Tab-separated table of C-alpha atoms in Angstrom:
chain	number	residue	atom	x	y	z
A	274	UNK	CA	-1.809	-5.075	-9.026
A	275	UNK	CA	-4.848	-3.137	-7.756
A	276	UNK	CA	-4.199	-4.302	-4.198
A	277	UNK	CA	-0.583	-3.133	-4.475
A	278	UNK	CA	-1.834	0.299	-5.580
A	279	UNK	CA	-4.034	0.521	-2.512
A	280	UNK	CA	-1.136	-0.367	-0.193
A	281	UNK	CA	1.385	2.012	-1.753
A	282	UNK	CA	-0.899	4.981	-2.440
A	283	UNK	CA	-3.767	4.651	0.033
A	284	UNK	CA	-6.129	5.380	-2.872
A	285	UNK	CA	-8.783	2.843	-3.866
A	286	UNK	CA	-8.719	2.478	-7.679
A	287	UNK	CA	-11.822	2.675	-9.884
A	288	UNK	CA	-12.255	0.134	-12.681
A	289	UNK	CA	-13.085	1.985	-15.920
A	290	UNK	CA	-14.345	-0.153	-18.797
A	291	UNK	CA	-16.755	-0.512	-21.714
A	292	UNK	CA	-19.666	-2.991	-21.825
A	293	UNK	CA	-17.859	-4.955	-24.546
A	294	UNK	CA	-14.828	-5.446	-22.264
A	295	UNK	CA	-16.424	-5.814	-18.843
A	296	UNK	CA	-16.736	-9.584	-19.243
A	297	UNK	CA	-12.927	-9.825	-19.309
A	298	UNK	CA	-12.699	-8.900	-15.634
A	299	UNK	CA	-13.214	-11.269	-12.706
A	300	UNK	CA	-12.624	-10.822	-8.997
A	301	UNK	CA	-12.698	-7.020	-9.204
A	302	UNK	CA	-16.297	-6.327	-8.220
A	303	UNK	CA	-15.203	-5.014	-4.793
A	304	UNK	CA	-13.754	-1.969	-6.572
A	305	UNK	CA	-15.953	0.936	-7.759
A	306	UNK	CA	-17.097	0.662	-11.383
A	307	UNK	CA	-16.903	3.482	-13.929
A	308	UNK	CA	-18.662	2.235	-17.057
A	309	UNK	CA	-18.635	3.919	-20.464
A	310	UNK	CA	-21.862	3.439	-22.361
A	311	UNK	CA	-22.656	6.258	-24.767
A	312	UNK	CA	-26.420	6.569	-24.697
A	313	UNK	CA	-29.035	9.224	-24.103
A	314	UNK	CA	-31.444	6.948	-22.234
A	315	UNK	CA	-29.914	3.512	-21.599
A	316	UNK	CA	-28.678	3.474	-18.026
A	317	UNK	CA	-26.074	0.701	-17.585
A	318	UNK	CA	-26.961	-2.247	-15.385
A	319	UNK	CA	-24.596	-4.317	-13.263
A	320	UNK	CA	-22.408	-6.841	-15.083
A	321	UNK	CA	-19.708	-9.451	-14.466
A	322	UNK	CA	-20.163	-9.525	-10.705
A	323	UNK	CA	-20.825	-5.833	-10.148
A	324	UNK	CA	-24.218	-5.199	-8.596
A	325	UNK	CA	-24.055	-1.449	-9.324
A	326	UNK	CA	-22.040	1.228	-11.074
A	327	UNK	CA	-20.646	4.366	-9.447
A	328	UNK	CA	-19.972	6.464	-12.530
A	329	UNK	CA	-21.587	6.282	-15.960
A	330	UNK	CA	-19.931	8.008	-18.917
A	331	UNK	CA	-22.931	8.559	-21.144
A	332	UNK	CA	-21.140	10.606	-23.814
A	333	UNK	CA	-17.635	10.870	-25.245
A	334	UNK	CA	-18.246	14.415	-26.460
A	335	UNK	CA	-19.532	13.385	-29.866
A	336	UNK	CA	-21.891	10.447	-29.271
A	337	UNK	CA	-24.394	9.622	-26.556
A	338	UNK	CA	-26.488	11.845	-24.324
A	339	UNK	CA	-26.355	15.579	-23.773
A	340	UNK	CA	-26.711	18.045	-20.919
A	341	UNK	CA	-30.163	19.502	-20.163
A	342	UNK	CA	-29.103	22.416	-22.391
A	343	UNK	CA	-28.972	19.980	-25.331
A	344	UNK	CA	-25.226	20.402	-25.801
A	345	UNK	CA	-22.072	18.616	-24.713
A	346	UNK	CA	-20.219	21.770	-23.771
A	347	UNK	CA	-19.368	23.258	-20.373
A	348	UNK	CA	-18.268	26.745	-19.452
A	349	UNK	CA	-14.550	27.393	-19.828
A	350	UNK	CA	-13.889	24.634	-22.381
A	351	UNK	CA	-14.059	25.392	-26.079
A	352	UNK	CA	-15.153	22.046	-27.501
A	353	UNK	CA	-17.444	19.159	-26.519
A	354	UNK	CA	-16.460	17.163	-23.421
A	355	UNK	CA	-17.068	13.737	-21.942
A	356	UNK	CA	-20.238	13.634	-19.873
A	357	UNK	CA	-20.542	11.495	-16.756
A	358	UNK	CA	-23.114	10.804	-14.064
A	359	UNK	CA	-22.544	9.704	-10.472
A	360	UNK	CA	-25.018	7.241	-8.976
A	361	UNK	CA	-25.898	9.343	-5.938
A	362	UNK	CA	-26.034	12.872	-4.598
A	363	UNK	CA	-23.257	15.431	-4.369
A	364	UNK	CA	-22.959	14.728	-0.653
A	365	UNK	CA	-22.710	10.982	-1.380
A	366	UNK	CA	-19.873	11.660	-3.799
A	367	UNK	CA	-17.936	13.783	-1.301
A	368	UNK	CA	-18.456	11.322	1.548
A	369	UNK	CA	-17.426	8.281	-0.430
A	370	UNK	CA	-14.361	9.566	-2.243
A	371	UNK	CA	-12.854	12.235	0.042
A	372	UNK	CA	-11.940	10.124	3.048
A	373	UNK	CA	-8.309	10.402	4.103
A	374	UNK	CA	-6.382	7.389	5.410
A	375	UNK	CA	-5.961	7.387	9.166
A	376	UNK	CA	-2.690	7.091	11.021
A	377	UNK	CA	-2.122	3.478	12.077
A	378	UNK	CA	-2.709	2.707	15.752
A	379	UNK	CA	-1.531	-0.067	17.972
A	380	UNK	CA	-3.728	-3.101	17.396
A	381	UNK	CA	-4.138	-6.479	18.965
A	382	UNK	CA	-3.658	-9.312	16.498
A	383	UNK	CA	-6.287	-12.004	16.192
A	384	UNK	CA	-3.601	-14.680	16.288
A	385	UNK	CA	0.159	-14.603	16.773
A	386	UNK	CA	1.038	-18.248	16.351
A	387	UNK	CA	2.054	-17.883	12.703
A	388	UNK	CA	5.610	-17.428	11.465
A	389	UNK	CA	7.416	-15.662	8.651
A	390	UNK	CA	10.096	-17.588	6.761
A	391	UNK	CA	12.643	-16.215	4.301
A	392	UNK	CA	14.219	-18.949	2.187
A	393	UNK	CA	13.062	-21.469	4.788
A	394	UNK	CA	14.539	-19.599	7.779
A	395	UNK	CA	12.338	-18.108	10.511
A	396	UNK	CA	12.258	-14.319	10.373
A	397	UNK	CA	9.467	-13.268	12.704
A	398	UNK	CA	5.843	-13.532	13.735
A	399	UNK	CA	2.799	-13.471	11.484
A	400	UNK	CA	-0.223	-11.752	13.059
A	401	UNK	CA	-3.546	-12.404	11.344
A	402	UNK	CA	-6.070	-9.634	10.622
A	403	UNK	CA	-9.370	-10.557	9.004
A	404	UNK	CA	-7.822	-13.822	7.902
A	405	UNK	CA	-4.893	-12.098	6.175
A	406	UNK	CA	-1.291	-12.707	7.172
A	407	UNK	CA	0.962	-9.744	8.005
A	408	UNK	CA	4.760	-9.906	8.217
A	409	UNK	CA	7.334	-7.608	9.877
A	410	UNK	CA	7.907	-4.678	7.536
A	411	UNK	CA	11.575	-4.211	8.360
A	412	UNK	CA	12.325	-7.910	7.808
A	413	UNK	CA	10.526	-7.760	4.461
A	414	UNK	CA	12.305	-4.589	3.334
A	415	UNK	CA	15.716	-6.021	4.258
A	416	UNK	CA	15.007	-9.255	2.420
A	417	UNK	CA	13.940	-7.402	-0.721
A	418	UNK	CA	16.829	-4.948	-0.457
A	419	UNK	CA	14.441	-1.954	-0.442
A	420	UNK	CA	15.185	1.250	1.533
A	421	UNK	CA	12.838	1.668	4.484
A	422	UNK	CA	12.236	4.837	6.502
A	423	UNK	CA	10.010	4.911	9.575
A	424	UNK	CA	8.613	8.200	10.900
A	425	UNK	CA	8.003	7.302	14.535
A	426	UNK	CA	6.274	10.594	15.356
A	427	UNK	CA	3.637	10.110	12.673
A	428	UNK	CA	3.759	6.289	12.679
A	429	UNK	CA	4.272	6.324	8.902
A	430	UNK	CA	6.479	4.022	6.838
A	431	UNK	CA	8.155	4.895	3.539
A	432	UNK	CA	9.261	1.972	1.389
A	433	UNK	CA	11.549	2.987	-1.477
A	434	UNK	CA	10.435	6.600	-0.741
A	435	UNK	CA	6.756	5.667	-1.199
A	436	UNK	CA	4.386	6.061	1.723
A	437	UNK	CA	2.659	2.869	2.849
A	438	UNK	CA	-0.948	3.058	3.993
A	439	UNK	CA	-1.965	-0.431	5.150
A	440	UNK	CA	0.377	-0.761	8.122
A	441	UNK	CA	-0.538	-2.559	11.349
A	442	UNK	CA	1.298	-1.813	14.582
A	443	UNK	CA	1.576	-4.695	17.052
A	444	UNK	CA	3.676	-4.328	20.200
A	445	UNK	CA	5.627	-1.495	18.585
A	446	UNK	CA	6.438	-3.439	15.399
A	447	UNK	CA	5.107	-2.444	11.967
A	448	UNK	CA	3.507	-5.236	9.929
A	449	UNK	CA	2.273	-5.277	6.319
A	450	UNK	CA	0.660	-7.814	4.002
A	451	UNK	CA	3.344	-9.924	2.386
A	452	UNK	CA	2.025	-10.788	-1.068
A	453	UNK	CA	1.199	-7.390	-2.658
A	454	UNK	CA	4.509	-5.799	-1.720
A	455	UNK	CA	6.752	-8.802	-2.304
A	456	UNK	CA	5.271	-9.693	-5.678
A	457	UNK	CA	5.404	-6.087	-6.872
A	458	UNK	CA	9.189	-6.310	-6.393
A	459	UNK	CA	9.541	-9.634	-8.227
A	460	UNK	CA	9.588	-12.010	-5.251
A	461	UNK	CA	7.584	-15.210	-4.751
A	462	UNK	CA	5.337	-15.797	-1.749
A	463	UNK	CA	3.560	-18.764	-0.200
A	464	UNK	CA	1.095	-19.404	2.619
A	465	UNK	CA	0.893	-22.660	4.572
A	466	UNK	CA	-2.572	-22.331	6.094
A	467	UNK	CA	-2.264	-25.498	8.201
A	468	UNK	CA	0.925	-24.394	9.964
A	469	UNK	CA	0.346	-20.638	9.513
A	470	UNK	CA	3.656	-20.069	7.761
A	471	UNK	CA	4.118	-17.158	5.352
A	472	UNK	CA	7.060	-17.750	3.013
A	473	UNK	CA	9.185	-15.422	0.924
A	474	UNK	CA	11.561	-16.431	-1.857
A	475	UNK	CA	13.241	-14.186	-4.390
A	476	UNK	CA	12.800	-15.281	-7.986
A	477	UNK	CA	15.788	-17.286	-9.110
A	478	UNK	CA	16.642	-18.480	-5.582
A	479	UNK	CA	16.412	-22.206	-4.919
């Protein structure tokens, strides 16, 4: 789900959780961590695969630490507020979280000997980028029955009126990762690593 959010919105999610719940998460440590631990002095340590936290909520407005003024109030807001700390400087915060996604450029694939199959029928090439298989966007949209609009001037794709961010252009064709998009629309995917075949099957189809 988080990967699908990245693809559709271009925004990298932050995992927000409490210490009592953090052990329920696995495989998410690549995402920034916002941890809520209401304490005046106990700085949270890494947990469940995270080596560091990005944001620490040290008060919920009624419990935990306070501002240097000794209160939990800020100008312009009548009552107490949540208090948070970023693990870095103001410049670090701006640099890390204000980057805008770039317009996709033509790229050379690492390998082009893979294939995309829809219900067992060949539907196009599968370029590989960083070990991840990409399939032709238009083929995927048609198979899923989802409206696709391509802005050639800006090299931007809109799937079901939502802008896609992780698009690769190879020889004038737009490619996207199969699994996050297909599974978010209820389809089933497969990957034959030996033969480099990415498969798509709609749920309910034999």
